[in-house]
Each structure stands twice: as structure tokens, then as C-alpha cells.
Amino acid sequence: MPISLKGRSLLTLRDFTPDEIGLMVDTAADLKAAKRSGVFPRRLADRNIAMIFEKPSCRTRASFAVAAADEGANLEVLPPEEIRFGRKESIKDVSRVLGRLFDGIVWRGFEHDIVRELAEHAGVPVWNALSDAYHPTQVLADLLTVREVFGRLRGVRIGYVGDGRNNQATSLMIGAAKMGVDLRILAPEPLAPSEALVKELLTEASVGANITVTSDPERALVGCEAIYGDVWVSMGEEDLIEERIALLRDFKVTPEMMALTGRPDTIYMHCLPALHDLSTEFAAAHPDVREVADEVFEQAENRMHTAKAVMVLSVG
Ligand code: CP
Ligand code: NVA
């Protein structure tokens, strides 16, 4: 039987089999090729999509908006200060109302339990566009990007450098375990992911998958085809910046660090935003927080193709 994701929410990739994740990535690749050749079959015509973002966003919001427009859906942004989940009305009531009106809901915010409750009561697919715990739509774009560059996922070595416990690192570990990627998390000990989680993910891992956690750059990065970075403080953690600079000062991705892979073809990946633009107020105040070079824009474009695939597969 062909795999169907009709009606499914995407809260974390943990809820999906490798074949289902493969379908999302394959579909995104097909939709990307179709868009390149100017084909828009309006697979979401007459669909209404709600978008609630409690945290700021550039890529994710723009990706869902363009993906919806390309496929003929109406996308309605509902400001969180008007929805006031759990404050003006219960999450359950809001979810039930939105589920009656919309065919799908994109949500970004803080506590993962909110998006879980939204999905439980809405009765329509809910897509987690980033919670404190997970960032699954980003990892779909990352997987597509890696596959485009290396032609495969199985056994590809990726070194993630930075906060090993945040939403992005956790989601990359899940994606790697599911899709057979050899992921190395390079982080100082206080920012290392929980051993229990790594163990759990490895017990359910696919062939080729591995997750190594280390604070030794050479051990982490030797042979890596890709090095992956994220911000040193995630949204909502800005007060921790001084502490993180102290912890991560030696974990900057520099040309020297890239050279540790021993490969001339290692690519640099970053989910963005990266604080390398010193013209921004925040980065100007914290020049130590420069993390990256400018090589990550195909990966950012792939956010749109994967967001489109997720919506088309579940409500198209
Ligand atoms: N990578 C990512 O989620 O970017 P935004 O925060 O700009 O959406
Ligand atoms: N870990 C980052 C990811 C941003 C896309 C954050 O949550 O802010």
C-alpha cells in the first residue's frame, strides 16, 4: 500500500517512520523541480491554513506563506496577542474552533505541550514550525539539502557544533537516527544532549545511523561531509548570552575547524538566523557571537519546498 500522510500532524519527526520521512523529502524534491519548471497544479486550492507565531520568524513564516500561495491555499496569519492561547480562552476551545474553520494550522511558540494540545483537539493537521523542544520542518529542509549535495543520506557524516540540547540539535539527532545519518554533536559538556535520549534514539535507529557526543573537535569532525551550526542562544534564552559565549567561545566554526574534517568538499550548514551580520543591534553588542560564513541559502530555500510538501501530503 502506498504511504499516506493525509490528516497527519507534524509535531516531531519522532512520530514518523523512515519511509514517511523519505516520502516528505522526495515530495519536496519533486515540488522543487516542478516549481523550477513553472508547474503549479494548485494542490491546496480552496484550502484555508491558519498561522500562529508566538516567536519571530523570517524563513519559516515566509516559506509557509509562499508554499501556500504557490499551491492556491488561503493563508491567514492569526496574531498570538489576539488568540491568547490559555489566557483569554483555553487551548482546547481555541483548537476546536480553529479546527472547524481551517484545514491546517502552522504554529510556532515556546512550550511544546501547547502545540501537542492544539493538535489533539483541532481535528486537522497541525505543523510545528518550532517549539522549545523541536524544529522538525527545519530538519526536513536539512535532509533535502544533504541529499541534493551528496546524493544520499545513509552514512553521511554531519558534525553539529554548538548547543547540543536545543530544539535544532534534538531534531537533527532524531532525523539522523531515522534516516541513517552519522551525526556527531560537538558541544561543551554542560550543553551536551541527554545520554538517555541519545541511547533511546539509537535503539530505534536505521542502518548507517550513529550519534556521537563529544567536546573534542577532532573526534567529532574528522571525515565530516557537513558541519552544521545554530545560534548560541535560542529564542527566549537571550538572557543567557554571556554564559553561552563563555561556554561556546572555543566552538566557533572557523576555517581551522572546517579543516579538521580532512576533506576539501565539506559544506557548511546553518538553520539561520546566524548572528554574523554585525549591522544588527544585537550582534553589534556581542561581536563574539559571529558564527558563520554565507553559504547556506539553498538550505533556506529548501524550507519552502519542504513546508509545501508537508502541507500537500497532509491536506492536499
Ligand atoms: N531557520 C528558521 O526557522 O528561521 P526563522 O526563525 O527565520 O523562521
Ligand atoms: N535554536 C534556534 C533555532 C532557530 C531557527 C531557536 O530556537 O531560536
mmCIF file of C-alpha atoms and ligand atoms in Angstrom:
data_model
loop_
_atom_site.group_PDB
_atom_site.id
_atom_site.type_symbol
_atom_site.label_atom_id
_atom_site.label_comp_id
_atom_site.label_asym_id
_atom_site.label_seq_id
_atom_site.Cartn_x
_atom_site.Cartn_y
_atom_site.Cartn_z
ATOM 1 C CA MET A 1 0.000 0.000 0.000
ATOM 2 C CA PRO A 2 1.342 3.464 -0.840
ATOM 3 C CA ILE A 3 2.200 5.542 2.218
ATOM 4 C CA SER A 4 -0.300 8.273 3.033
ATOM 5 C CA LEU A 5 0.222 11.165 5.403
ATOM 6 C CA LYS A 6 -3.332 12.513 4.935
ATOM 7 C CA GLY A 7 -4.623 14.089 8.115
ATOM 8 C CA ARG A 8 -1.313 13.731 9.981
ATOM 9 C CA SER A 9 0.133 16.483 12.171
ATOM 10 C CA LEU A 10 3.876 17.107 12.256
ATOM 11 C CA LEU A 11 4.949 17.828 15.834
ATOM 12 C CA THR A 12 8.285 15.985 15.816
ATOM 13 C CA LEU A 13 9.885 13.590 13.326
ATOM 14 C CA ARG A 14 9.913 11.000 16.115
ATOM 15 C CA ASP A 15 6.293 10.266 15.198
ATOM 16 C CA PHE A 16 7.228 9.226 11.634
ATOM 17 C CA THR A 17 8.848 6.164 10.110
ATOM 18 C CA PRO A 18 11.918 6.488 7.876
ATOM 19 C CA ASP A 19 9.698 5.725 4.861
ATOM 20 C CA GLU A 20 7.302 8.506 5.813
ATOM 21 C CA ILE A 21 10.153 10.984 6.254
ATOM 22 C CA GLY A 22 11.569 9.755 2.938
ATOM 23 C CA LEU A 23 8.219 10.497 1.320
ATOM 24 C CA MET A 24 8.257 14.062 2.676
ATOM 25 C CA VAL A 25 11.785 14.644 1.350
ATOM 26 C CA ASP A 26 11.030 13.015 -2.027
ATOM 27 C CA THR A 27 7.854 15.062 -2.400
ATOM 28 C CA ALA A 28 9.742 18.260 -1.575
ATOM 29 C CA ALA A 29 12.333 17.413 -4.246
ATOM 30 C CA ASP A 30 9.543 16.812 -6.790
ATOM 31 C CA LEU A 31 7.774 20.041 -5.885
ATOM 32 C CA LYS A 32 11.047 21.949 -6.116
ATOM 33 C CA ALA A 33 11.684 20.584 -9.601
ATOM 34 C CA ALA A 34 8.085 21.366 -10.600
ATOM 35 C CA LYS A 35 8.394 24.940 -9.385
ATOM 36 C CA ARG A 36 11.675 25.349 -11.282
ATOM 37 C CA SER A 37 9.847 24.357 -14.461
ATOM 38 C CA GLY A 38 6.893 26.642 -13.693
ATOM 39 C CA VAL A 39 4.354 23.933 -12.803
ATOM 40 C CA PHE A 40 1.767 24.882 -10.174
ATOM 41 C CA PRO A 41 -1.073 22.338 -10.035
ATOM 42 C CA ARG A 42 -2.714 24.180 -7.078
ATOM 43 C CA ARG A 43 -2.835 21.096 -4.886
ATOM 44 C CA LEU A 44 -4.112 23.208 -1.972
ATOM 45 C CA ALA A 45 -6.827 25.096 -3.875
ATOM 46 C CA ASP A 46 -9.771 26.039 -1.627
ATOM 47 C CA ARG A 47 -7.809 25.123 1.492
ATOM 48 C CA ASN A 48 -7.549 27.531 4.414
ATOM 49 C CA ILE A 49 -4.411 27.489 6.513
ATOM 50 C CA ALA A 50 -4.010 29.337 9.828
ATOM 51 C CA MET A 51 -0.640 30.521 11.071
ATOM 52 C CA ILE A 52 0.048 31.433 14.707
ATOM 53 C CA PHE A 53 3.586 32.530 15.564
ATOM 54 C CA GLU A 54 4.387 33.372 19.183
ATOM 55 C CA LYS A 55 8.098 33.713 18.341
ATOM 56 C CA PRO A 56 9.574 35.747 15.482
ATOM 57 C CA SER A 57 10.420 34.160 12.153
ATOM 58 C CA CYS A 58 11.755 35.051 8.732
ATOM 59 C CA ARG A 59 12.344 31.791 6.829
ATOM 60 C CA THR A 60 9.613 29.631 8.305
ATOM 61 C CA ARG A 61 6.841 32.148 8.017
ATOM 62 C CA ALA A 62 7.885 33.170 4.507
ATOM 63 C CA SER A 63 8.249 29.516 3.479
ATOM 64 C CA PHE A 64 4.757 28.529 4.562
ATOM 65 C CA ALA A 65 3.293 31.705 3.034
ATOM 66 C CA VAL A 66 4.952 31.189 -0.370
ATOM 67 C CA ALA A 67 4.242 27.441 -0.325
ATOM 68 C CA ALA A 68 0.562 28.094 0.384
ATOM 69 C CA ALA A 69 0.339 30.775 -2.308
ATOM 70 C CA ASP A 70 2.072 28.545 -4.905
ATOM 71 C CA GLU A 71 -0.465 25.799 -4.277
ATOM 72 C CA GLY A 72 -3.542 28.029 -4.197
ATOM 73 C CA ALA A 73 -4.328 28.000 -0.452
ATOM 74 C CA ASN A 74 -5.513 30.955 1.587
ATOM 75 C CA LEU A 75 -3.117 31.526 4.473
ATOM 76 C CA GLU A 76 -4.365 33.588 7.385
ATOM 77 C CA VAL A 77 -1.950 34.924 9.996
ATOM 78 C CA LEU A 78 -3.588 34.986 13.430
ATOM 79 C CA PRO A 79 -1.647 37.252 15.809
ATOM 80 C CA PRO A 80 -0.943 35.424 19.087
ATOM 81 C CA GLU A 81 -1.865 38.505 21.121
ATOM 82 C CA GLU A 82 -5.370 38.155 19.709
ATOM 83 C CA ILE A 83 -5.631 34.375 20.103
ATOM 84 C CA ARG A 84 -4.123 34.412 23.631
ATOM 85 C CA PHE A 85 -3.920 30.652 23.994
ATOM 86 C CA GLY A 86 -4.667 29.556 27.529
ATOM 87 C CA ARG A 87 -5.162 33.121 28.730
ATOM 88 C CA LYS A 88 -8.319 34.527 27.165
ATOM 89 C CA GLU A 89 -9.623 31.072 26.231
ATOM 90 C CA SER A 90 -8.490 27.519 26.922
ATOM 91 C CA ILE A 91 -6.151 25.948 24.390
ATOM 92 C CA LYS A 92 -8.720 23.227 23.894
ATOM 93 C CA ASP A 93 -11.525 25.628 22.958
ATOM 94 C CA VAL A 94 -9.367 27.667 20.598
ATOM 95 C CA SER A 95 -8.117 24.474 18.956
ATOM 96 C CA ARG A 96 -11.626 23.167 18.418
ATOM 97 C CA VAL A 97 -12.780 26.450 16.887
ATOM 98 C CA LEU A 98 -9.782 26.781 14.568
ATOM 99 C CA GLY A 99 -10.161 23.150 13.540
ATOM 100 C CA ARG A 100 -13.729 23.861 12.429
ATOM 101 C CA LEU A 101 -12.626 26.774 10.269
ATOM 102 C CA PHE A 102 -9.241 25.811 8.892
ATOM 103 C CA ASP A 103 -7.847 22.794 7.052
ATOM 104 C CA GLY A 104 -4.435 23.029 8.716
ATOM 105 C CA ILE A 105 -2.634 25.098 11.350
ATOM 106 C CA VAL A 106 1.008 26.226 11.411
ATOM 107 C CA TRP A 107 2.192 27.042 14.930
ATOM 108 C CA ARG A 108 5.467 28.402 16.352
ATOM 109 C CA GLY A 109 5.988 29.113 20.012
ATOM 110 C CA PHE A 110 7.515 28.199 23.312
ATOM 111 C CA GLU A 111 6.165 25.157 25.164
ATOM 112 C CA HIS A 112 5.877 22.016 23.105
ATOM 113 C CA ASP A 113 2.834 20.971 25.134
ATOM 114 C CA ILE A 114 0.832 23.799 23.574
ATOM 115 C CA VAL A 115 1.295 22.516 20.030
ATOM 116 C CA ARG A 116 0.616 18.986 21.253
ATOM 117 C CA GLU A 117 -2.665 20.097 22.797
ATOM 118 C CA LEU A 118 -3.541 22.111 19.703
ATOM 119 C CA ALA A 119 -3.072 19.011 17.542
ATOM 120 C CA GLU A 120 -5.007 16.838 19.970
ATOM 121 C CA HIS A 121 -8.126 18.998 19.808
ATOM 122 C CA ALA A 122 -8.065 20.711 16.403
ATOM 123 C CA GLY A 123 -9.017 17.637 14.396
ATOM 124 C CA VAL A 124 -6.980 18.974 11.442
ATOM 125 C CA PRO A 125 -3.235 18.682 10.776
ATOM 126 C CA VAL A 126 -1.060 20.932 12.922
ATOM 127 C CA TRP A 127 2.525 21.657 11.840
ATOM 128 C CA ASN A 128 5.101 22.559 14.475
ATOM 129 C CA ALA A 129 7.093 25.427 12.999
ATOM 130 C CA LEU A 130 9.438 25.382 16.052
ATOM 131 C CA SER A 131 8.848 24.805 19.737
ATOM 132 C CA ASP A 132 11.345 24.958 22.588
ATOM 133 C CA ALA A 133 11.778 21.201 22.137
ATOM 134 C CA TYR A 134 11.763 20.528 18.363
ATOM 135 C CA HIS A 135 12.172 22.097 14.915
ATOM 136 C CA PRO A 136 11.037 19.325 12.541
ATOM 137 C CA THR A 137 10.279 21.395 9.443
ATOM 138 C CA GLN A 138 13.853 22.702 9.512
ATOM 139 C CA VAL A 139 15.287 19.198 9.612
ATOM 140 C CA LEU A 140 13.246 18.157 6.569
ATOM 141 C CA ALA A 141 14.926 21.001 4.658
ATOM 142 C CA ASP A 142 18.302 19.933 6.048
ATOM 143 C CA LEU A 143 17.770 16.354 4.880
ATOM 144 C CA LEU A 144 16.735 17.546 1.426
ATOM 145 C CA THR A 145 19.824 19.757 1.222
ATOM 146 C CA VAL A 146 22.201 16.977 2.279
ATOM 147 C CA ARG A 147 20.650 14.581 -0.194
ATOM 148 C CA GLU A 148 20.895 17.121 -3.020
ATOM 149 C CA VAL A 149 24.591 17.671 -2.343
ATOM 150 C CA PHE A 150 25.716 14.112 -1.549
ATOM 151 C CA GLY A 151 23.088 12.079 -3.407
ATOM 152 C CA ARG A 152 22.236 10.074 -0.289
ATOM 153 C CA LEU A 153 21.542 10.338 3.433
ATOM 154 C CA ARG A 154 22.702 6.957 4.683
ATOM 155 C CA GLY A 155 26.148 7.176 6.281
ATOM 156 C CA VAL A 156 26.646 10.888 5.556
ATOM 157 C CA ARG A 157 28.737 12.387 8.362
ATOM 158 C CA ILE A 158 27.433 15.639 9.796
ATOM 159 C CA GLY A 159 29.118 17.496 12.654
ATOM 160 C CA TYR A 160 26.766 19.742 14.611
ATOM 161 C CA VAL A 161 28.685 22.366 16.594
ATOM 162 C CA GLY A 162 27.154 24.352 19.469
ATOM 163 C CA ASP A 163 24.296 23.931 21.927
ATOM 164 C CA GLY A 164 23.681 20.188 21.801
ATOM 165 C CA ARG A 165 20.489 20.311 23.817
ATOM 166 C CA ASN A 166 18.426 22.814 21.873
ATOM 167 C CA ASN A 167 15.454 22.201 19.567
ATOM 168 C CA GLN A 168 17.619 22.076 16.447
ATOM 169 C CA ALA A 169 20.221 19.666 17.815
ATOM 170 C CA THR A 170 17.498 17.404 19.199
ATOM 171 C CA SER A 171 15.630 17.400 15.906
ATOM 172 C CA LEU A 172 18.795 16.720 13.927
ATOM 173 C CA MET A 173 19.508 13.736 16.195
ATOM 174 C CA ILE A 174 16.027 12.399 15.501
ATOM 175 C CA GLY A 175 16.362 12.967 11.751
ATOM 176 C CA ALA A 176 19.800 11.355 11.736
ATOM 177 C CA ALA A 177 18.671 8.290 13.671
ATOM 178 C CA LYS A 178 15.658 7.828 11.403
ATOM 179 C CA MET A 179 17.483 8.372 8.114
ATOM 180 C CA GLY A 180 20.813 6.634 8.729
ATOM 181 C CA VAL A 181 22.973 9.745 9.124
ATOM 182 C CA ASP A 182 26.233 9.605 11.122
ATOM 183 C CA LEU A 183 25.757 12.678 13.345
ATOM 184 C CA ARG A 184 28.430 13.985 15.656
ATOM 185 C CA ILE A 185 27.405 16.519 18.285
ATOM 186 C CA LEU A 186 30.345 18.720 19.238
ATOM 187 C CA ALA A 187 29.400 20.602 22.410
ATOM 188 C CA PRO A 188 30.894 21.546 25.750
ATOM 189 C CA GLU A 189 29.781 19.168 28.477
ATOM 190 C CA PRO A 190 27.153 21.474 30.034
ATOM 191 C CA LEU A 191 25.470 21.740 26.630
ATOM 192 C CA ALA A 192 25.669 18.053 25.685
ATOM 193 C CA PRO A 193 22.380 16.273 24.910
ATOM 194 C CA SER A 194 20.957 13.852 27.451
ATOM 195 C CA GLU A 195 22.628 10.441 27.298
ATOM 196 C CA ALA A 196 19.264 8.781 27.825
ATOM 197 C CA LEU A 197 17.801 10.463 24.742
ATOM 198 C CA VAL A 198 20.774 9.532 22.566
ATOM 199 C CA LYS A 199 20.521 5.930 23.745
ATOM 200 C CA GLU A 200 16.791 5.820 23.084
ATOM 201 C CA LEU A 201 17.205 7.241 19.580
ATOM 202 C CA LEU A 202 19.965 4.781 18.766
ATOM 203 C CA THR A 203 17.880 1.788 19.818
ATOM 204 C CA GLU A 204 15.329 2.708 17.160
ATOM 205 C CA ALA A 205 17.897 3.898 14.575
ATOM 206 C CA SER A 206 18.094 2.941 10.884
ATOM 207 C CA VAL A 207 21.071 1.307 9.188
ATOM 208 C CA GLY A 208 24.035 3.712 8.923
ATOM 209 C CA ALA A 209 22.839 5.932 11.744
ATOM 210 C CA ASN A 210 25.085 6.919 14.589
ATOM 211 C CA ILE A 211 25.107 9.711 17.151
ATOM 212 C CA THR A 212 28.395 10.603 18.794
ATOM 213 C CA VAL A 213 28.525 13.249 21.522
ATOM 214 C CA THR A 214 31.912 14.760 22.309
ATOM 215 C CA SER A 215 33.655 18.000 23.243
ATOM 216 C CA ASP A 216 36.727 17.015 21.210
ATOM 217 C CA PRO A 217 36.651 18.809 17.826
ATOM 218 C CA GLU A 218 38.973 16.325 16.108
ATOM 219 C CA ARG A 219 36.989 13.322 17.224
ATOM 220 C CA ALA A 220 33.752 14.986 16.171
ATOM 221 C CA LEU A 221 34.677 16.390 12.819
ATOM 222 C CA VAL A 222 37.105 14.003 11.133
ATOM 223 C CA GLY A 223 35.647 12.901 7.814
ATOM 224 C CA CYS A 224 32.525 15.087 8.072
ATOM 225 C CA GLU A 225 30.824 15.963 4.796
ATOM 226 C CA ALA A 226 28.908 18.776 6.506
ATOM 227 C CA ILE A 227 29.363 20.991 9.515
ATOM 228 C CA TYR A 228 26.193 22.415 10.998
ATOM 229 C CA GLY A 229 25.756 25.444 13.258
ATOM 230 C CA ASP A 230 22.933 27.114 15.141
ATOM 231 C CA VAL A 231 22.621 30.226 17.298
ATOM 232 C CA TRP A 232 24.255 30.109 20.719
ATOM 233 C CA VAL A 233 21.082 31.271 22.430
ATOM 234 C CA SER A 234 17.716 30.147 21.149
ATOM 235 C CA MET A 235 14.679 32.400 21.068
ATOM 236 C CA GLY A 236 13.529 33.002 24.619
ATOM 237 C CA GLU A 237 17.009 32.408 26.080
ATOM 238 C CA GLU A 238 18.559 35.771 25.221
ATOM 239 C CA ASP A 239 19.400 36.448 28.891
ATOM 240 C CA LEU A 240 21.863 33.540 28.799
ATOM 241 C CA ILE A 241 24.085 35.120 26.156
ATOM 242 C CA GLU A 242 27.088 35.900 28.368
ATOM 243 C CA GLU A 243 27.053 32.389 29.828
ATOM 244 C CA ARG A 244 26.839 30.857 26.351
ATOM 245 C CA ILE A 245 29.672 32.959 24.993
ATOM 246 C CA ALA A 246 31.816 31.663 27.842
ATOM 247 C CA LEU A 247 30.797 28.059 27.125
ATOM 248 C CA LEU A 248 30.930 28.195 23.336
ATOM 249 C CA ARG A 249 33.831 30.562 22.694
ATOM 250 C CA ASP A 250 36.016 27.620 21.602
ATOM 251 C CA PHE A 251 33.251 26.085 19.489
ATOM 252 C CA LYS A 252 33.135 28.697 16.751
ATOM 253 C CA VAL A 253 33.129 27.264 13.279
ATOM 254 C CA THR A 254 36.324 28.691 11.852
ATOM 255 C CA PRO A 255 38.291 27.700 8.728
ATOM 256 C CA GLU A 256 40.618 25.791 11.097
ATOM 257 C CA MET A 257 37.680 23.853 12.466
ATOM 258 C CA MET A 258 36.398 23.136 8.950
ATOM 259 C CA ALA A 259 39.892 21.828 8.077
ATOM 260 C CA LEU A 260 39.591 19.197 10.820
ATOM 261 C CA THR A 261 37.274 17.241 8.536
ATOM 262 C CA GLY A 262 40.279 16.475 6.331
ATOM 263 C CA ARG A 263 38.049 16.917 3.284
ATOM 264 C CA PRO A 264 38.118 19.693 0.689
ATOM 265 C CA ASP A 265 34.393 19.339 -0.047
ATOM 266 C CA THR A 266 32.831 19.762 3.410
ATOM 267 C CA ILE A 267 29.780 22.028 3.236
ATOM 268 C CA TYR A 268 28.680 24.468 5.890
ATOM 269 C CA MET A 269 25.063 24.308 7.023
ATOM 270 C CA HIS A 270 23.114 26.562 9.383
ATOM 271 C CA CYS A 271 19.396 26.778 10.032
ATOM 272 C CA LEU A 272 19.732 30.598 10.288
ATOM 273 C CA PRO A 273 19.352 33.174 11.641
ATOM 274 C CA ALA A 274 23.079 33.465 12.253
ATOM 275 C CA LEU A 275 24.397 36.489 14.032
ATOM 276 C CA HIS A 276 27.094 37.240 11.536
ATOM 277 C CA ASP A 277 25.649 40.486 10.332
ATOM 278 C CA LEU A 278 27.313 42.989 12.601
ATOM 279 C CA SER A 279 24.971 45.706 11.443
ATOM 280 C CA THR A 280 22.213 44.261 13.617
ATOM 281 C CA GLU A 281 21.892 45.819 17.019
ATOM 282 C CA PHE A 282 22.178 42.547 18.912
ATOM 283 C CA ALA A 283 25.209 41.300 17.035
ATOM 284 C CA ALA A 284 26.902 44.685 17.309
ATOM 285 C CA ALA A 285 26.598 44.442 21.073
ATOM 286 C CA HIS A 286 28.013 40.907 21.012
ATOM 287 C CA PRO A 287 30.753 40.684 18.372
ATOM 288 C CA ASP A 288 31.827 37.338 19.879
ATOM 289 C CA VAL A 289 28.694 35.739 18.529
ATOM 290 C CA ARG A 290 29.675 35.650 14.861
ATOM 291 C CA GLU A 291 29.166 32.073 13.814
ATOM 292 C CA VAL A 292 29.140 31.542 10.098
ATOM 293 C CA ALA A 293 30.070 32.152 6.522
ATOM 294 C CA ASP A 294 27.446 32.914 3.874
ATOM 295 C CA GLU A 295 26.880 29.512 2.263
ATOM 296 C CA VAL A 296 23.531 28.419 3.473
ATOM 297 C CA PHE A 297 20.922 29.851 1.184
ATOM 298 C CA GLU A 298 19.966 26.738 -0.777
ATOM 299 C CA GLN A 299 19.188 25.214 2.612
ATOM 300 C CA ALA A 300 16.995 28.251 3.427
ATOM 301 C CA GLU A 301 15.163 27.948 0.087
ATOM 302 C CA ASN A 302 14.537 24.286 0.844
ATOM 303 C CA ARG A 303 12.461 25.355 3.851
ATOM 304 C CA MET A 304 9.789 26.411 1.366
ATOM 305 C CA HIS A 305 9.808 23.225 -0.718
ATOM 306 C CA THR A 306 9.624 21.034 2.384
ATOM 307 C CA ALA A 307 6.904 23.175 4.017
ATOM 308 C CA LYS A 308 4.943 22.764 0.788
ATOM 309 C CA ALA A 309 5.470 19.009 0.784
ATOM 310 C CA VAL A 310 4.243 18.725 4.369
ATOM 311 C CA MET A 311 1.059 20.685 3.625
ATOM 312 C CA VAL A 312 0.366 18.968 0.305
ATOM 313 C CA LEU A 313 0.833 15.499 1.814
ATOM 314 C CA SER A 314 -1.395 16.098 4.795
ATOM 315 C CA VAL A 315 -4.176 18.320 3.446
ATOM 316 C CA GLY A 316 -3.676 18.427 -0.346
HETATM 317 N N1 CP B 1 15.505 28.551 10.488
HETATM 318 C C1 CP B 1 14.396 29.172 10.917
HETATM 319 O O1 CP B 1 13.482 28.571 11.484
HETATM 320 O O2 CP B 1 14.379 30.508 10.647
HETATM 321 P P1 CP B 1 13.295 31.550 11.131
HETATM 322 O O3 CP B 1 13.407 31.651 12.634
HETATM 323 O O4 CP B 1 13.649 32.846 10.461
HETATM 324 O O5 CP B 1 11.941 31.060 10.733
HETATM 325 N N1 NVA B 2 17.616 27.038 18.128
HETATM 326 C C1 NVA B 2 17.116 28.183 17.433
HETATM 327 C C2 NVA B 2 16.642 27.796 16.062
HETATM 328 C C3 NVA B 2 16.240 28.974 15.217
HETATM 329 C C4 NVA B 2 15.779 28.567 13.859
HETATM 330 C C5 NVA B 2 15.999 28.842 18.216
HETATM 331 O O1 NVA B 2 15.137 28.142 18.746
HETATM 332 O O2 NVA B 2 15.985 30.078 18.297
#
